[in-house]
Short mmCIF file of C-alpha atoms in Angstrom, two decimals:
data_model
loop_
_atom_site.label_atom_id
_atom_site.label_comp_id
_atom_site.label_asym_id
_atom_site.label_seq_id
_atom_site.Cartn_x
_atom_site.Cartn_y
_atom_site.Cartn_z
CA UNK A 1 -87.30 -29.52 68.46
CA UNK A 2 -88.68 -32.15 66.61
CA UNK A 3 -85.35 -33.50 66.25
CA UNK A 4 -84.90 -34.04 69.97
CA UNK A 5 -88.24 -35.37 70.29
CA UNK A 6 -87.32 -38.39 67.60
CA UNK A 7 -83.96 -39.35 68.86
CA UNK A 8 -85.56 -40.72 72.19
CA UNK A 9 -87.63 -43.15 70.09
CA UNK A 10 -84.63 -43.79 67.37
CA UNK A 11 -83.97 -47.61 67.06
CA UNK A 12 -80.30 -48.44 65.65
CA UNK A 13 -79.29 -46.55 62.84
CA UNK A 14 -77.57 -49.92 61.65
CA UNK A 15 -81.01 -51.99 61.91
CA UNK A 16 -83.53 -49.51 61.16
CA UNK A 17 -83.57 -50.65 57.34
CA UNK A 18 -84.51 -53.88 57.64
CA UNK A 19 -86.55 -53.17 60.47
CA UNK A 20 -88.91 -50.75 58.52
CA UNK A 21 -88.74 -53.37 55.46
CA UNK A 22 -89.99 -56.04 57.24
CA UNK A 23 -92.54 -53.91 59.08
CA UNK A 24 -94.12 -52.54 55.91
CA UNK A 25 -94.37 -55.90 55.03
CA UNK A 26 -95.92 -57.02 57.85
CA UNK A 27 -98.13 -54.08 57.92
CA UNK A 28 -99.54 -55.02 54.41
CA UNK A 29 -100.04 -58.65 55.02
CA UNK A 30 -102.00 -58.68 57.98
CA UNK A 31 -103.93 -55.28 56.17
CA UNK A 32 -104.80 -57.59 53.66
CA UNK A 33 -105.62 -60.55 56.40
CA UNK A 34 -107.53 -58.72 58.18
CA UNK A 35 -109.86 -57.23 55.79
CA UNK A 36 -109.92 -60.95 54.05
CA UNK A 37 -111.24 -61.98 57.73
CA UNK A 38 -114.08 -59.52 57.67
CA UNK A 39 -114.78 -59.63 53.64
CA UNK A 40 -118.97 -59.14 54.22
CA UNK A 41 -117.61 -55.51 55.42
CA UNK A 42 -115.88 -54.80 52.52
CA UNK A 43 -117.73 -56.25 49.76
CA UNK A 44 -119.59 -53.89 47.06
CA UNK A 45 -123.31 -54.63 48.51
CA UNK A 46 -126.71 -53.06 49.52
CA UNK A 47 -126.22 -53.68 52.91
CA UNK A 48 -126.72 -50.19 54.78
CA UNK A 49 -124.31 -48.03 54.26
CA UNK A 50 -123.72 -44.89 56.50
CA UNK A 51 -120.40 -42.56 54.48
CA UNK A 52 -118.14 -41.10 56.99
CA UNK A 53 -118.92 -37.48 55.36
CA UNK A 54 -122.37 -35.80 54.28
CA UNK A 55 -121.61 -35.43 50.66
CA UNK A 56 -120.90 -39.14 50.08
CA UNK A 57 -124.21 -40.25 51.01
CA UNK A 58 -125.26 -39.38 47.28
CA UNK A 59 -122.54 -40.28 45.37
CA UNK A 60 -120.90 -43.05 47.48
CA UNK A 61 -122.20 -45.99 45.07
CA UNK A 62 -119.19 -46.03 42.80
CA UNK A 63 -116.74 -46.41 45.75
CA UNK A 64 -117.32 -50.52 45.60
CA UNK A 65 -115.35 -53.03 43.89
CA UNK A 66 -112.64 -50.68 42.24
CA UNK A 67 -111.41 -49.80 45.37
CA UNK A 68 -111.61 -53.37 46.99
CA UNK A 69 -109.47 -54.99 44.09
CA UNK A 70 -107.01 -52.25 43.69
CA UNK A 71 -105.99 -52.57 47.33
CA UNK A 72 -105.94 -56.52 46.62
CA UNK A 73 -103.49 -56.06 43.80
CA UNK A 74 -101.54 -53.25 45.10
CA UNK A 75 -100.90 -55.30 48.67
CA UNK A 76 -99.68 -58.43 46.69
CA UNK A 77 -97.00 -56.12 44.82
CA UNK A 78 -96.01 -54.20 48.19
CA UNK A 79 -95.44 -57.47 49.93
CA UNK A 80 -93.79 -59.20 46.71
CA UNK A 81 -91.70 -55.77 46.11
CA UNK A 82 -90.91 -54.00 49.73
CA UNK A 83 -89.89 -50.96 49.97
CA UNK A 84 -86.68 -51.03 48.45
CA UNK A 85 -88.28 -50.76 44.63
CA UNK A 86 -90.35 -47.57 43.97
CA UNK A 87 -93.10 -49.80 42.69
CA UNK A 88 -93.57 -52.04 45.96
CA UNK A 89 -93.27 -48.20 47.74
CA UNK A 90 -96.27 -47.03 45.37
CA UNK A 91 -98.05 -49.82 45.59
CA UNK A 92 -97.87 -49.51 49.41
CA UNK A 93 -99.63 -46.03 49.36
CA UNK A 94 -102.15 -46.94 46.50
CA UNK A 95 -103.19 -50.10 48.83
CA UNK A 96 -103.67 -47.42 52.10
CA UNK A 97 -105.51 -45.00 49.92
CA UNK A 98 -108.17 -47.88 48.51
CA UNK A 99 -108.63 -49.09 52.37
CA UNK A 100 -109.49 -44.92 53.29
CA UNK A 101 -111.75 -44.72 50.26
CA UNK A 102 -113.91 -47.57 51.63
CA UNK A 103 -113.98 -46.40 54.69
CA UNK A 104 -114.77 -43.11 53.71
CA UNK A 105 -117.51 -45.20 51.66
CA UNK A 106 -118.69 -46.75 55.24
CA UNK A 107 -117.98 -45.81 59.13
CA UNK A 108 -118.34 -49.48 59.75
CA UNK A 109 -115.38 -50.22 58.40
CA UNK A 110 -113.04 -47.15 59.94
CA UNK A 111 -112.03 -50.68 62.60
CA UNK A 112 -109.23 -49.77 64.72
CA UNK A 113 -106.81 -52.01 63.21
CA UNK A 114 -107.88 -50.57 59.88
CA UNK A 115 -106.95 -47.00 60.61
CA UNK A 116 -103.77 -48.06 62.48
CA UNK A 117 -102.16 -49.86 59.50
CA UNK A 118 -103.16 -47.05 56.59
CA UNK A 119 -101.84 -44.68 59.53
CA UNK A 120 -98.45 -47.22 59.75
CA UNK A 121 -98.27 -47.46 55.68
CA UNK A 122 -98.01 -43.41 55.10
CA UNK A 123 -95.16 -43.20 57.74
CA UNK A 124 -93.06 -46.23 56.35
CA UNK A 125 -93.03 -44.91 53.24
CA UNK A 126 -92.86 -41.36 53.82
CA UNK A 127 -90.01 -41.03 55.90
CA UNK A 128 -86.72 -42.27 55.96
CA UNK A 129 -86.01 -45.46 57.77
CA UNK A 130 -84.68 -43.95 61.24
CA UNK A 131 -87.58 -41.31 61.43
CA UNK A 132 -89.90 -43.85 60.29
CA UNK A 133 -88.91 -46.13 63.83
CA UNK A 134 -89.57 -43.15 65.89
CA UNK A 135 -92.94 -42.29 64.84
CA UNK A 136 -94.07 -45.86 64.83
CA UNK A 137 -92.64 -46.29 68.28
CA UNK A 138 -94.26 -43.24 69.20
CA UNK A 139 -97.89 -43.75 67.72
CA UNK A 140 -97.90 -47.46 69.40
CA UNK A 141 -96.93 -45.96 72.88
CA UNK A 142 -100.10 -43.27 71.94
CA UNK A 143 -102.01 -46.49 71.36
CA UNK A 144 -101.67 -48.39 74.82
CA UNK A 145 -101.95 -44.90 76.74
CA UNK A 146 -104.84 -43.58 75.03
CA UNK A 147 -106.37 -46.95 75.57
CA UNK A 148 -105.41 -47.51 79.21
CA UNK A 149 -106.97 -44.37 79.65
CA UNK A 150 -110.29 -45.38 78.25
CA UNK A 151 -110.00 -48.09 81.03
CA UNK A 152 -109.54 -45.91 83.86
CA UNK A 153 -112.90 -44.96 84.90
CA UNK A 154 -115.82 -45.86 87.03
CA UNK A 155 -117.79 -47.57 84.14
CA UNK A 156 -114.90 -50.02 83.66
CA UNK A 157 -114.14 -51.29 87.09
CA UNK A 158 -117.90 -51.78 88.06
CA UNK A 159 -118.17 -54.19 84.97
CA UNK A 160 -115.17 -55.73 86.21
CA UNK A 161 -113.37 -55.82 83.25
CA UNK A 162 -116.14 -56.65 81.05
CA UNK A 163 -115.20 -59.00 78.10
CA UNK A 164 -111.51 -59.23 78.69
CA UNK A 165 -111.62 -59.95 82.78
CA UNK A 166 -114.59 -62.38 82.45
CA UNK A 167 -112.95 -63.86 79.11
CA UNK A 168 -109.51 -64.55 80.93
CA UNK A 169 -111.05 -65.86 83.93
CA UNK A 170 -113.22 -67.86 81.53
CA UNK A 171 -110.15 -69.64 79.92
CA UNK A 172 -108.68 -70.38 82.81
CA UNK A 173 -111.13 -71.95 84.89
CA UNK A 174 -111.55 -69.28 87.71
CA UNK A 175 -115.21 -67.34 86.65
CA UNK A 176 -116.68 -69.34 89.65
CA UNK A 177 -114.03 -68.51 91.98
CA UNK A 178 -113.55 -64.70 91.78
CA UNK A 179 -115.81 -62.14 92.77
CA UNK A 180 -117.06 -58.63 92.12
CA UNK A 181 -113.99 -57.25 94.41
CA UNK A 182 -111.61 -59.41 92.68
CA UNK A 183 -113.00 -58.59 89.24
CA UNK A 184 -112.71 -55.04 89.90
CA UNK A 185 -108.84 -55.19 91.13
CA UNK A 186 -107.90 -57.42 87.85
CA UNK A 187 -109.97 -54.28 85.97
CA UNK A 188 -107.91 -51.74 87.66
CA UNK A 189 -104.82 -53.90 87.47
CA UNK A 190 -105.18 -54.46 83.74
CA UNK A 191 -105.81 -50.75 82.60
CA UNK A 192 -102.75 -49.74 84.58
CA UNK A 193 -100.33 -52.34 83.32
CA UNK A 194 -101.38 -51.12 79.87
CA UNK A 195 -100.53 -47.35 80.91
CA UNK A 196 -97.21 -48.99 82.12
CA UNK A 197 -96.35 -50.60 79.08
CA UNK A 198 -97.17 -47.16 77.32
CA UNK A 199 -95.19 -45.44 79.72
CA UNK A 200 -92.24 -47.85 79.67
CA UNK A 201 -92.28 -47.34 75.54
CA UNK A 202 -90.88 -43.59 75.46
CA UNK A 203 -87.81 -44.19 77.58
CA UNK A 204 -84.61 -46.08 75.82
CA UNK A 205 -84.33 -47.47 79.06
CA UNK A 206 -87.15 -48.58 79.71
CA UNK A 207 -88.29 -49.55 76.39
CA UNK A 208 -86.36 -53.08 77.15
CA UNK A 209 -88.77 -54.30 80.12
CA UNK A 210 -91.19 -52.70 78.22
CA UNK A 211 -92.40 -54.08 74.93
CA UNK A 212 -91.51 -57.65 76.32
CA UNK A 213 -94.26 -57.07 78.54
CA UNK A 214 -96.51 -55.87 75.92
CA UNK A 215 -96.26 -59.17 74.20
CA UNK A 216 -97.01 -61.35 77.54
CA UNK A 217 -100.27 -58.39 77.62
CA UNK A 218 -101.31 -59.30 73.93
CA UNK A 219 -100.95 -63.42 74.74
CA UNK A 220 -103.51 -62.77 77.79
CA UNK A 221 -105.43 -60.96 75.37
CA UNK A 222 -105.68 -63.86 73.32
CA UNK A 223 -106.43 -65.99 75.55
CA UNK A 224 -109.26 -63.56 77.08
CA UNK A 225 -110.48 -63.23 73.97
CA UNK A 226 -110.32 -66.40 72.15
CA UNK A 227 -112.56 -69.85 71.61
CA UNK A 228 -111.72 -70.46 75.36
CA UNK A 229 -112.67 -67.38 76.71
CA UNK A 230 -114.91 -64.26 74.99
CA UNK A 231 -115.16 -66.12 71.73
CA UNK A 232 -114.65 -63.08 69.33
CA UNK A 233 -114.14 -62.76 66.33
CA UNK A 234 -111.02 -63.85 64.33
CA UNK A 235 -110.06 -60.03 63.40
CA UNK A 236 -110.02 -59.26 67.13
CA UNK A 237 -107.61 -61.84 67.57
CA UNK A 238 -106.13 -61.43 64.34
CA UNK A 239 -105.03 -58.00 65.03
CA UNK A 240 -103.68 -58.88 68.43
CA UNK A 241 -101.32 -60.93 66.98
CA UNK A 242 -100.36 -58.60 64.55
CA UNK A 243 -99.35 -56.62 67.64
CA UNK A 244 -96.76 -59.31 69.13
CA UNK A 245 -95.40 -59.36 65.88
CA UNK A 246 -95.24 -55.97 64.81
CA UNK A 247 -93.54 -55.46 68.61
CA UNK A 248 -90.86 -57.70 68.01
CA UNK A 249 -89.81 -56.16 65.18
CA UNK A 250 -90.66 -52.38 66.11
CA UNK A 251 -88.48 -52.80 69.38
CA UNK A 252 -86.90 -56.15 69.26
CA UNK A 253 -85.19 -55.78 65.58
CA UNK A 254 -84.93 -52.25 65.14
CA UNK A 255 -82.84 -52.17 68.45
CA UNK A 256 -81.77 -49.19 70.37
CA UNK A 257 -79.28 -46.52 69.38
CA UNK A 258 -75.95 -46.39 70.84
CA UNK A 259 -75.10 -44.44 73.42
CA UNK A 260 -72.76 -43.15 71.06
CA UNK A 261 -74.01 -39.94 69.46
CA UNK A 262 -75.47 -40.86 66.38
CA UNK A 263 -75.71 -38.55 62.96
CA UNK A 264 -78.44 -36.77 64.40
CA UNK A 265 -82.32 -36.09 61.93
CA UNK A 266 -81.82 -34.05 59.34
CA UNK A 267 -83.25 -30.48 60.92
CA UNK A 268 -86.67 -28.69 59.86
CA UNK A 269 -85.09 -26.88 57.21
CA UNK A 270 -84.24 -29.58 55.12
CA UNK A 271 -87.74 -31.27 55.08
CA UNK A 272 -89.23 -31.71 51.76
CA UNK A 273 -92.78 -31.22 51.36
CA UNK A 274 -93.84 -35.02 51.61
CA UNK A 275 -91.74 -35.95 54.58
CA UNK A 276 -93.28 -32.44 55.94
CA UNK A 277 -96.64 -33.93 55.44
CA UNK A 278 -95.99 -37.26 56.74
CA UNK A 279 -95.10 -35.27 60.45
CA UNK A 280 -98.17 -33.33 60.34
CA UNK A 281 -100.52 -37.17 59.49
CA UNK A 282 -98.97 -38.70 62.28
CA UNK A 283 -99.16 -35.96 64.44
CA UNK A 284 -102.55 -35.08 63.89
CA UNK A 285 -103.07 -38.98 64.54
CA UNK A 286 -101.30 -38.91 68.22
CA UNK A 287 -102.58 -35.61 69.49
CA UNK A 288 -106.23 -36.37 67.93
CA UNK A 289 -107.40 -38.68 71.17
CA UNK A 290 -107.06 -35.70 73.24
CA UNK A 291 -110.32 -34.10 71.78
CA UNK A 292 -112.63 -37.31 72.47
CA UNK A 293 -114.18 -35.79 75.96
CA UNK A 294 -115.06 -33.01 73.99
CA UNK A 295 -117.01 -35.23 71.35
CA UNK A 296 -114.90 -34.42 68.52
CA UNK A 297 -112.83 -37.64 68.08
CA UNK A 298 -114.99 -40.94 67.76
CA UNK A 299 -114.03 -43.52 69.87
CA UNK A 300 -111.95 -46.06 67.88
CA UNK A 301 -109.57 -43.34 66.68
CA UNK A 302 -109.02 -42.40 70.30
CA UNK A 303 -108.17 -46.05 70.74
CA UNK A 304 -111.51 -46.63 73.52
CA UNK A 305 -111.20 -50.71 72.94
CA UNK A 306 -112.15 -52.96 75.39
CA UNK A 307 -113.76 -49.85 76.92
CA UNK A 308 -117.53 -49.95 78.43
CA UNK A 309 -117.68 -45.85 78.95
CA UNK A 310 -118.72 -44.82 75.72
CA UNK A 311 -122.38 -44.01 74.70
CA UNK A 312 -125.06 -46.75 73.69
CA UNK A 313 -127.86 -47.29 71.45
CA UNK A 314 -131.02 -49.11 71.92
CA UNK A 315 -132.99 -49.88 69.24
CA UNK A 316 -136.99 -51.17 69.28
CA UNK A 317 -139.44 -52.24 67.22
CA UNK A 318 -143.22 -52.46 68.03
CA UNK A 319 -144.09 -56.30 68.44
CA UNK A 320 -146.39 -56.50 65.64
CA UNK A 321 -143.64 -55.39 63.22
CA UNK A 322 -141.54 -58.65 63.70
CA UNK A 323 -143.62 -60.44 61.75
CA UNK A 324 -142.42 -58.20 58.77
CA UNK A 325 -139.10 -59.29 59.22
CA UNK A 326 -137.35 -62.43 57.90
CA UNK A 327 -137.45 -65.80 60.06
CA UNK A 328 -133.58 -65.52 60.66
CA UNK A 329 -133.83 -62.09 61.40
CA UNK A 330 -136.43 -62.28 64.29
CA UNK A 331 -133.60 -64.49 66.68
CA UNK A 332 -132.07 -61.16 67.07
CA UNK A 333 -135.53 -59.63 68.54
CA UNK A 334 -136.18 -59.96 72.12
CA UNK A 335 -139.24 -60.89 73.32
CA UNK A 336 -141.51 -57.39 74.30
CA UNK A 337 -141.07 -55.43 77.07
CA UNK A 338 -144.27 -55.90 79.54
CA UNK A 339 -144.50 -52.42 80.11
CA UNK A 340 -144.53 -50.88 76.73
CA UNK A 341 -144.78 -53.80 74.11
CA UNK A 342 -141.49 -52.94 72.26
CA UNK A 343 -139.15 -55.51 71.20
CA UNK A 344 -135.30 -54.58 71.45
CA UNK A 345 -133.17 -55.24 68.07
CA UNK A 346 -129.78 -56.75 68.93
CA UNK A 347 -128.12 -55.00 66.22
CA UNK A 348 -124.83 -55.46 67.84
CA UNK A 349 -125.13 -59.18 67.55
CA UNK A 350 -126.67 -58.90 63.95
CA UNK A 351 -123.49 -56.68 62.78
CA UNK A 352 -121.18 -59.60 64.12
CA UNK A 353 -122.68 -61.85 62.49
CA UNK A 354 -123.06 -60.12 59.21
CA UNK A 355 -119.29 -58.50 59.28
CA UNK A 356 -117.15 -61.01 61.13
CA UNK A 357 -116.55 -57.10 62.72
CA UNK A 358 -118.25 -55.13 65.66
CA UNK A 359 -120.53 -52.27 65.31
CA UNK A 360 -118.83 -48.85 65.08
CA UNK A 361 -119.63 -47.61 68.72
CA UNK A 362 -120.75 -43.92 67.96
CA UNK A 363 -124.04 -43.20 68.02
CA UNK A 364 -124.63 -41.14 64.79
CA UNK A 365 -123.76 -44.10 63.15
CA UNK A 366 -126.13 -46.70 65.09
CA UNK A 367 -128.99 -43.97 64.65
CA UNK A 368 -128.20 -44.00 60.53
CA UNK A 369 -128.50 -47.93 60.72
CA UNK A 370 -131.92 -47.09 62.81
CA UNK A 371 -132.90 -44.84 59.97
CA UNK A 372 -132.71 -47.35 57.23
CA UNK A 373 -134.57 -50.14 59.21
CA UNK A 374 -137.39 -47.51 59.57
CA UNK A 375 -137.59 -46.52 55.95
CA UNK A 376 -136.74 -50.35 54.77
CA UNK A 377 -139.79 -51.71 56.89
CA UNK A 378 -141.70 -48.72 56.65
CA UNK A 379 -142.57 -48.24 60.53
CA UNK A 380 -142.55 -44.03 60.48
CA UNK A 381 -143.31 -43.50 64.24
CA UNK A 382 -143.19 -47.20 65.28
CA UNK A 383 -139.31 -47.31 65.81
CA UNK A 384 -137.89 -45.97 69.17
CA UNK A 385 -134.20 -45.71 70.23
CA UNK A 386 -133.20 -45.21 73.63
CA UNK A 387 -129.78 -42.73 73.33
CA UNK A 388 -127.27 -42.85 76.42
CA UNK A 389 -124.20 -41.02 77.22
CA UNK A 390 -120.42 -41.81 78.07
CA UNK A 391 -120.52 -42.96 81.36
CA UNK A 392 -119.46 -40.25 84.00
CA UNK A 393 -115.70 -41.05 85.01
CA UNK A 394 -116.04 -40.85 88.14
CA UNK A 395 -119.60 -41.74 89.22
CA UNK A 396 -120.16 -44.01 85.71
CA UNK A 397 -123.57 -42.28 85.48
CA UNK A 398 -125.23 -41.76 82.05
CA UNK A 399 -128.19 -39.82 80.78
CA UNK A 400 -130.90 -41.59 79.19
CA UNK A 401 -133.38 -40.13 76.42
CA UNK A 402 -135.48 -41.67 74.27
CA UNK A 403 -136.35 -40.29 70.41
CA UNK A 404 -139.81 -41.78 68.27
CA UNK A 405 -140.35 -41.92 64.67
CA UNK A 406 -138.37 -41.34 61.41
CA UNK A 407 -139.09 -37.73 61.48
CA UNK A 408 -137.38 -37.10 64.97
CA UNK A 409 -134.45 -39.95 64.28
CA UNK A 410 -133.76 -37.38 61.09
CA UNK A 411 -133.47 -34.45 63.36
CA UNK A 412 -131.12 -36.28 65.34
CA UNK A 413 -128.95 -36.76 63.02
CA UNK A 414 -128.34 -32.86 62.18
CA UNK A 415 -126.74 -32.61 65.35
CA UNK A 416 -123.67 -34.29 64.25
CA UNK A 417 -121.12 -32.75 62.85
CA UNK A 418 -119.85 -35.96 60.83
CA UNK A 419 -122.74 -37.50 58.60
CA UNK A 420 -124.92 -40.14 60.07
CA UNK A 421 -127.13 -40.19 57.20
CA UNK A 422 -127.00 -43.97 55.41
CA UNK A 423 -126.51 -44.43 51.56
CA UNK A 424 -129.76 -44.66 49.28
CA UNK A 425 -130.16 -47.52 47.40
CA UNK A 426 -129.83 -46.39 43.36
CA UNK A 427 -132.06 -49.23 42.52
CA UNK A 428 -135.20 -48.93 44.48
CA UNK A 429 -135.96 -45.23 45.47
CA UNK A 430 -137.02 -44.57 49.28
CA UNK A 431 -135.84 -47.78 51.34
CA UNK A 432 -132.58 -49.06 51.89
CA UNK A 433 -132.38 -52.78 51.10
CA UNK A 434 -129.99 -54.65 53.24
CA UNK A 435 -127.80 -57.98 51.44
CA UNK A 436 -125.41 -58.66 54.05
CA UNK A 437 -127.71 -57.53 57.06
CA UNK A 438 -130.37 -60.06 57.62
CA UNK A 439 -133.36 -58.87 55.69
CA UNK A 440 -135.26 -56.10 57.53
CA UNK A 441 -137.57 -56.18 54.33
CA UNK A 442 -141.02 -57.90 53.74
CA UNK A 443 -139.45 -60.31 51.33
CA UNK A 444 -138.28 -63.97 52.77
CA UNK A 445 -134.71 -63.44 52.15
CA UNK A 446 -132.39 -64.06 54.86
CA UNK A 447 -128.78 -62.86 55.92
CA UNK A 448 -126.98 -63.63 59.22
CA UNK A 449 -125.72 -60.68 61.71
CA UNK A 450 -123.33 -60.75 64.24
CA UNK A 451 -122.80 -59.18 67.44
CA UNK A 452 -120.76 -59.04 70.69
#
């Protein structure tokens, strides 16, 4: 069965080699790139910290620099070695398992192109070359659906796009000239070339009008999201990069097999127990989207980017706590709000510009960064958060509720089943001292955030 499956995503049997050399090496460069473009995020710090499980919350101190420089060393000798040695194939894995370790240390960091390249890493090096094409062909054509799906829904096409519409029109000229209709058809026009292109992927026919047109997508995306457009970040545009590159050689060098009948996979009886548990990793990583509408799979692993139908955060402070924080911390704090006196944090904007990386879109996550502001500044029931829903598909409709106080933010946060709880800081008992954030302490030092 699986065998069957495979073939219709095989490459050439001739090419696949050097295909899956050059993509492992790929695959570790831009790793290393990318994390090198968002190094506040992965530095050992005592910026808040919120571990992906429960049980690391207590213990998740000693996952800091180790980590950080064995993937450093292990990518230069993956990249120096390839695949071909056994050490460059070890030190390949070792580099994917540091990367999960600090995520598992931080959600932050789980960013998309993060868990698609320790995801990429385990297949090339767990599979032979021919099955290792097939899976990688398959889990980018579960990338561009899953994500063109995220796109198709109410939410999107009454934003018009957000970022990526307005940034495109922004770069070339045009954000005076089109309109909320026309905004909405290049929405709806962009979410279903992307389910196109995904489409396009898993037939050898296909697959040639296909990935060309994947690369012409990722240029636009560039353009839509660089200096002359949204402005992001350079891992944003980093990664789509890595994309056109890792396209060309995932579809461009690896070829297509003959029509020829090939030697076909070797059959399910003659797995070993590694390439077994390679299958069931990337697998588990294709089929895992599915259960995102039933709150089970966070958003970035169901590949939501670009999307503006997942649930939000607000997060406010009572007007005469600003003073407490630090001068460059208070540009992120809006002015109050007339009817209640609260002042909204832009903590979005202050992650940006802390991480060079967005903030990780669930909101178990925001609400752990929520608790350690309220136990750093020591504001008990003077912190609200607003809490909204994913946007209704169809009607784009959300439900709105508001929680008060430490005490009921804590309660919260038992609803989860992942942890949402942030990291204590070892040296000072109680708060949570933030490095990287800017200071939400009573002290004048200051740190720079970032947002989107």
């Amino acid at each position: 069965m699986w065998s069957r499956i495979a073939r219709d995503f095989e490459g050439d049997p001739r090419r696949s080699d050097l295909a899956v050399a050059l993509l492992a090496r790929l695959a570790c460069v831009s790793l290393f790139v990318l994390v090198a473009a968002t190094w506040p995020l992965w530095s050992p710090d005592k910026s808040p910290r919120v571990p992906l499980v429960g049980f690391l919350a207590g213990i998740s101190g000693w996952l800091g620099g180790w980590p950080l420089a064995a993937f450093g060393l292990s990518a230069v000798a993956a990249t120096i070695c390839g695949l071909r040695l056994r050490i460059g194939r070890w030190s390949l894995v070792t580099a994917a398992v540091a990367v999960s370790l600090l995520v598992l240390a931080d959600q932050q960091r789980l960013q998309p192109w993060a868990y698609q390249l320790i995801v990429l890493s385990i297949v090339l090096v767990g599979l032979p070359a021919r099955e290792a094409i097939a899976l990688a062909r398959l889990l980018v054509a579960s990338i561009y659906f899953f994500s063109a799906l995220s796109k198709l829904d109410r939410s999107f096409f009454d934003s018009g796009g957000g970022q990526v519409v307005d940034g495109l029109l922004c770069s070339l000229g045009l954000a005076a000239n089109i309109g909320v209709r026309g905004r909405m058809l290049l929405a709806g026009g962009f979410a279903m070339g992307e389910l196109l292109i995904a489409a396009g992927l898993c037939w050898r026919r296909t697959r040639r009008f296909a990935w060309p047109a994947s690369i012409v997508m990722h240029l636009l995306l560039l353009l839509a999201l660089g200096p002359w457009g949204a402005d992001n970040k350079p891992g944003v545009l980093i990664w789509n990069v890595y994309f056109i590159l890792q396209n060309v050689v995932l579809f461009g060098v690896a070829g297509e097999r003959p029509v020829v009948a090939a030697e076909p996979l070797p059959d399910d009886q003659q797995l070993t127990r590694m390439r077994w548990l390679v299958r069931c990793l990337a697998t588990f990583v294709i089929a895992f989207p599915l259960t995102e509408p039933l709150g089970i799979c966070d958003v970035w692993p169901a590949w939501a980017v670009y999307a503006t139908g997942p649930e939000r955060m607000r997060l406010f402070i009572e007007s005469a706590d600003r003073e407490k924080l630090a001068a460059a911390t208070r540009e992120y704090v809006e002015p109050p709000r007339f009817e209640d006196d609260l002042c909204l944090v832009r903590i979005d904007r202050l992650s940006l510009d802390a991480f060079n990386a967005p903030l990780y879109p669930q909101n178990r996550f925001r609400l752990g960064l929520a608790l350690a502001i309220a136990e750093n500044l020591d504001l008990e029931d003077r912190i609200v958060v607003e809490v909204e829903t994913a946007a209704d598909r169809l009607t784009g409709s959300r439900a709105t509720r508001q929680i008060r106080g430490r005490a009921a933010i804590v309660a919260e946060l038992q609803r989860y089943w992942l942890n949402g709880t942030p990291r204590p800081n070892r040296d000072k008992p109680g708060p949570i001292v933030p490095a990287k954030w800017p200071s939400f302490s009573l002290s004048n030092a200051t740190a720079t955030f970032d947002g989107r």
